[in-house]
CSV table of C-alpha atoms in Angstrom, one decimal:
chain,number,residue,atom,x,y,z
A,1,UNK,CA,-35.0,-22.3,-10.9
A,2,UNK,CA,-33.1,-19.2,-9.4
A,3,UNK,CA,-31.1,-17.7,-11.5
A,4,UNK,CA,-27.3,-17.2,-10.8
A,5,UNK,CA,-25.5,-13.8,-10.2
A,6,UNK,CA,-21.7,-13.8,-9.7
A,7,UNK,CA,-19.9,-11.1,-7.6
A,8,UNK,CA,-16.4,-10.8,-7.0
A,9,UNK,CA,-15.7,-8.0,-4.0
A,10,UNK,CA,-12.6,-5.9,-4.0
A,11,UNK,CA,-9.9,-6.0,-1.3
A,12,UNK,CA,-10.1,-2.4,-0.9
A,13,UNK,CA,-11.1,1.2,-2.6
A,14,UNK,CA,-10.8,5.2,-2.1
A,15,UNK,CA,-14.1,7.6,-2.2
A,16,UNK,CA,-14.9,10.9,-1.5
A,17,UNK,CA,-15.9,12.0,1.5
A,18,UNK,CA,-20.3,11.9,1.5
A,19,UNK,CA,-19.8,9.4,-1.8
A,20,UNK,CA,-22.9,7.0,-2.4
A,21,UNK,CA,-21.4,3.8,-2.6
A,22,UNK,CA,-22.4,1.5,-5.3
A,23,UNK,CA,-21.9,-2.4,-5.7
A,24,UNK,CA,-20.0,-1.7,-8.9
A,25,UNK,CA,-17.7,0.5,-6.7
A,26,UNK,CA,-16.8,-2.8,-4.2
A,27,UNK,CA,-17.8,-5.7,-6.7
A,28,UNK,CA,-17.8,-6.6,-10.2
A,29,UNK,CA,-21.1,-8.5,-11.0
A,30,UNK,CA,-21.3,-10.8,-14.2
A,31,UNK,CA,-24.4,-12.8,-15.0
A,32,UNK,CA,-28.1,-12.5,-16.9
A,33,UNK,CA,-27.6,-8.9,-19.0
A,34,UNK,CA,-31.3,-7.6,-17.8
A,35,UNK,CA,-30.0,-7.9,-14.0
A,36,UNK,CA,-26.1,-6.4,-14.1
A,37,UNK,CA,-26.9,-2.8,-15.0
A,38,UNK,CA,-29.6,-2.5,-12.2
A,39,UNK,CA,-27.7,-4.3,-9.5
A,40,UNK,CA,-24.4,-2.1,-10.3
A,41,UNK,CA,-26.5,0.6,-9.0
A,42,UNK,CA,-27.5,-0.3,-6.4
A,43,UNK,CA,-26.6,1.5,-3.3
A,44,UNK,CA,-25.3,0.0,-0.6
A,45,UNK,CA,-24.1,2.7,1.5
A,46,UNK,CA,-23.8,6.5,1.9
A,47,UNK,CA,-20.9,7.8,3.5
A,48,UNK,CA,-21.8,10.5,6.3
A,49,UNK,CA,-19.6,12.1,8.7
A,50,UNK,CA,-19.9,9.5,11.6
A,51,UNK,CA,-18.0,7.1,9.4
A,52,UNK,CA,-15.2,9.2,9.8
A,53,UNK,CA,-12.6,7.8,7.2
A,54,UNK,CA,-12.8,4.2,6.9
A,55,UNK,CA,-16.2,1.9,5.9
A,56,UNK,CA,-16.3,-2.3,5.7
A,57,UNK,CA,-19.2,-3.3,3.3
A,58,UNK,CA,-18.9,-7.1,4.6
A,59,UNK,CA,-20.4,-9.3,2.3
A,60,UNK,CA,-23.1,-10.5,4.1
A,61,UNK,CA,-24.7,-6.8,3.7
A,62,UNK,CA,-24.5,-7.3,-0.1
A,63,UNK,CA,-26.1,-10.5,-0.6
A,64,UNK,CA,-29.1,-9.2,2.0
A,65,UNK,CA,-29.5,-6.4,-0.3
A,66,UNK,CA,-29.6,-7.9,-3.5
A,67,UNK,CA,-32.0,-11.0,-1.8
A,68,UNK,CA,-34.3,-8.4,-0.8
A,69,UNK,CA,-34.7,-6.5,-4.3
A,70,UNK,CA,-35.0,-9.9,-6.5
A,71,UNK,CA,-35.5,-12.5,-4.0
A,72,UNK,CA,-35.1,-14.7,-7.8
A,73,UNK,CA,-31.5,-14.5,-8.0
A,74,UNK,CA,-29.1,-16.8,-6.5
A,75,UNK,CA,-26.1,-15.0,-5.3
A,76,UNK,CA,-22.0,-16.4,-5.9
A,77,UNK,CA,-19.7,-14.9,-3.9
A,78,UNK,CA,-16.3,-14.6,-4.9
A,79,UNK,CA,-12.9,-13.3,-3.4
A,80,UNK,CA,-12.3,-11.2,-0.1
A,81,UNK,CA,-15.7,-11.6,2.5
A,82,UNK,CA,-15.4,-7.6,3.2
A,83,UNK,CA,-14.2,-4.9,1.1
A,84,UNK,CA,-12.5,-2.0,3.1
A,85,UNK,CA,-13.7,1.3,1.8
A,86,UNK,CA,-11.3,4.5,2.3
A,87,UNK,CA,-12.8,7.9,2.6
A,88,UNK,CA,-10.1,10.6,0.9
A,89,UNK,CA,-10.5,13.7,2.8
A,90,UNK,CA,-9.2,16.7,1.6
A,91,UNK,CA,-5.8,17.5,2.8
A,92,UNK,CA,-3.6,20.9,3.2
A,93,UNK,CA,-0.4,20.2,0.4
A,94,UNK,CA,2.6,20.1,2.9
A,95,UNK,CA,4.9,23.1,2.6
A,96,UNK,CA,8.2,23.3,0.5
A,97,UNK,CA,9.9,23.9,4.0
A,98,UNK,CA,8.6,21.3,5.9
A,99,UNK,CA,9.5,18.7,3.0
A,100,UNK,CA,12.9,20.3,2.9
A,101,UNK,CA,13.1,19.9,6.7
A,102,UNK,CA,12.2,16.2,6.3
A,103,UNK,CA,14.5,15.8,3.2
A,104,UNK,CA,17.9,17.0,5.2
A,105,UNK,CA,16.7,14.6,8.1
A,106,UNK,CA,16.4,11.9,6.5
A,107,UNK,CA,19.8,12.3,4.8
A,108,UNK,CA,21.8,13.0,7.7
A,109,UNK,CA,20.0,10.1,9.3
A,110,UNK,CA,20.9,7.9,6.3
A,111,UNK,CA,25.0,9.2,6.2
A,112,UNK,CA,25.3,8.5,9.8
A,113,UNK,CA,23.7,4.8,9.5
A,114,UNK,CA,26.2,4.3,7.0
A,115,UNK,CA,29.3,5.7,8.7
A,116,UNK,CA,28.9,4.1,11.7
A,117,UNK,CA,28.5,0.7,10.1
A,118,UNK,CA,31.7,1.8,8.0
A,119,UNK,CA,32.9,2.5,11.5
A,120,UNK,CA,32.1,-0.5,13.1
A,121,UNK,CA,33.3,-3.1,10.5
A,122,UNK,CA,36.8,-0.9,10.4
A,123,UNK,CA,36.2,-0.1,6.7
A,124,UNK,CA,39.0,2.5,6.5
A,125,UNK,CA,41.6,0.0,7.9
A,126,UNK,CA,40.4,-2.5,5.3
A,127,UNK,CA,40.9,-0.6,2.3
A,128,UNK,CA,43.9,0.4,3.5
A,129,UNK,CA,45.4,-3.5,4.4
A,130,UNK,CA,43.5,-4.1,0.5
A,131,UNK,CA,45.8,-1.1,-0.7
A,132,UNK,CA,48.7,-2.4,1.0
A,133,UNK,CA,48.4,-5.9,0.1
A,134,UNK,CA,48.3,-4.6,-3.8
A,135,UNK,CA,51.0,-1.9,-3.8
A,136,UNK,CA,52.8,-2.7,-1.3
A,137,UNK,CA,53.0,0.7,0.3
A,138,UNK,CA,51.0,2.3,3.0
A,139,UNK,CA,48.7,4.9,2.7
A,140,UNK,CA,45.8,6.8,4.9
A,141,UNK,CA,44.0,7.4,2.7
A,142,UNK,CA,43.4,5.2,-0.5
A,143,UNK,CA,41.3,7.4,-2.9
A,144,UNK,CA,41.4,5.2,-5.4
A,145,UNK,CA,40.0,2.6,-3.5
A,146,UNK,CA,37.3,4.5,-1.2
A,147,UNK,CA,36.1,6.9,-4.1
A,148,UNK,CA,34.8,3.9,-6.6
A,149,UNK,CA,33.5,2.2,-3.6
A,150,UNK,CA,31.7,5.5,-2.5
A,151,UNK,CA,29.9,6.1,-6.1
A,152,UNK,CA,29.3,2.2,-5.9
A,153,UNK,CA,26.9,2.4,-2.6
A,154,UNK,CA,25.3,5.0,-4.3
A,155,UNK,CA,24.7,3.6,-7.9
A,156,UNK,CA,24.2,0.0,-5.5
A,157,UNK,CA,21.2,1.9,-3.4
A,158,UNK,CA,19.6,3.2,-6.6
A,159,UNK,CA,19.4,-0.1,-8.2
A,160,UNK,CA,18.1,-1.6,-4.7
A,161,UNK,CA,15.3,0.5,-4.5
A,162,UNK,CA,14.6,0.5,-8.4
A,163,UNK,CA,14.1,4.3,-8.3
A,164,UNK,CA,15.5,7.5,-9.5
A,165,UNK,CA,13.3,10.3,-8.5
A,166,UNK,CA,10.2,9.6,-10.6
A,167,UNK,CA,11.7,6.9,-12.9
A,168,UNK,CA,11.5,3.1,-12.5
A,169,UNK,CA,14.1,1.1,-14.6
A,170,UNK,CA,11.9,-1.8,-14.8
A,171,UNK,CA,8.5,-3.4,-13.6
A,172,UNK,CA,9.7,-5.2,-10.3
A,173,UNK,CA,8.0,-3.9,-7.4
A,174,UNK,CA,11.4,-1.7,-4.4
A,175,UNK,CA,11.6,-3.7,-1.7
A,176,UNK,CA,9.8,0.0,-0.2
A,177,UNK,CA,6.9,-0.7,-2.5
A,178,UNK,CA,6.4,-4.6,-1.4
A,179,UNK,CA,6.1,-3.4,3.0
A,180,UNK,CA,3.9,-0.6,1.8
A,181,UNK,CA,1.8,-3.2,0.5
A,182,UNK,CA,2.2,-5.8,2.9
A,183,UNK,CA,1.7,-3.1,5.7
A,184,UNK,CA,-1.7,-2.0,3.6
A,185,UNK,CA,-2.7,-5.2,3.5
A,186,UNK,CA,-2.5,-6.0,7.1
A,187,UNK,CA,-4.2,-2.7,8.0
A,188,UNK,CA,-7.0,-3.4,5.9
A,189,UNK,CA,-7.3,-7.3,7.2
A,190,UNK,CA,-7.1,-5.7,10.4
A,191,UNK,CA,-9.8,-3.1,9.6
A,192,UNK,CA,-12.6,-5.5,7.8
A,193,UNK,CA,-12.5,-7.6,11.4
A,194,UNK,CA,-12.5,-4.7,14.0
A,195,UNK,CA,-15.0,-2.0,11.9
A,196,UNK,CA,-17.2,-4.7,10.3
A,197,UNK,CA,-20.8,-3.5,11.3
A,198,UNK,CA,-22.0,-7.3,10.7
A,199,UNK,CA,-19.3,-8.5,13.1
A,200,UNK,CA,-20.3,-5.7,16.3
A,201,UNK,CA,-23.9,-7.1,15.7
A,202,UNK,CA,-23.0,-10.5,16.5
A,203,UNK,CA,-21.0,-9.5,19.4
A,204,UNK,CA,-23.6,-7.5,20.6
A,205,UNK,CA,-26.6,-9.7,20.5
């Protein structure tokens, strides 16, 4: 009777560049105690300079691997049918400057996305019909109207985007965070199909 080995493959990891990697690196593998240790160490791959920065170990790799070391074992397969493997090269730190640079362009871009909705809705005349209809008077300018409501889209986009600087006022995910992920998630569906080595064989036979 074969005995059964469970392995449950990761969506995705990070190595360094020329890294060996291992099946414990892509997979966590639970069953008989005498077999986990050596099959954790077992390489399937070594990353060389062809693969540039991205590997797929597809599952079908891993279970020929493990078939042809202990042809015994009965492999279980669980979760994602690739694992997308990104190589970290080294990279320069970007300058102060150049994040300064980026910094002021991104503000200014973000001030004028928000005066030119202001502009477009007529927010100026609606604070100052709002004044009018509460005073009675007319004024161009109602400060204490527009200067709560400008601190209010400030303190409103800080809470939207659950961040100040490095601190997080509580466990749920910026909307930032969740198409980060989402876009990740896509790239690395997208990547297991089109780099999967098992996948170019079939095409090519």
């Amino acid at each position: 009777m074969a005995t059964p080995v469970y392995i449950r493959t990761k969506q995705s990891i990070y190595v360094q560049p020329l890294a060996k990697i291992r099946l414990q690196d892509v997979a966590r593998v639970t069953g008989q105690k005498r077999h986990k240790p050596v099959l954790e160490q077992m390489v399937l791959h070594q990353v060389t300079e062809e693969d540039q920065n991205i590997v797929v170990i597809d599952s079908f790799m891993i279970i020929e691997q493990v078939i042809e070391k202990f042809p015994e074992l009965e492999v279980e397969l669980i979760g994602p049918n690739q694992c997308v493997v990104h190589v970290e090269k080294h990279q320069k730190q970007p300058s102060p400057l150049l994040i300064s640079a980026i910094w002021v362009l991104l503000f200014i871009g973000a001030a004028m996305a928000i005066m030119n909705f202001h502009y477009d809705v007529s927010m100026q005349a609606v604070q100052q019909k709002l004044h009018f209809m509460l005073t009675g008077e007319e004024v161009e300018h109602p400060l204490w109207i527009q200067v709560p409501y400008s601190i209010g889209l400030g303190i409103g986009m800080i809470l939207f985007f659950n961040h100040w600087f490095q601190k997080r006022f509580n466990e749920e995910p910026s909307p930032m965070e969740v198409e980060i992920f989402n876009y990740q998630e896509d790239l690395d569906h997208y990547v297991a199909i089109k780099e999967n080595k098992v996948e170019k064989q079939d095409v090519d036979r």
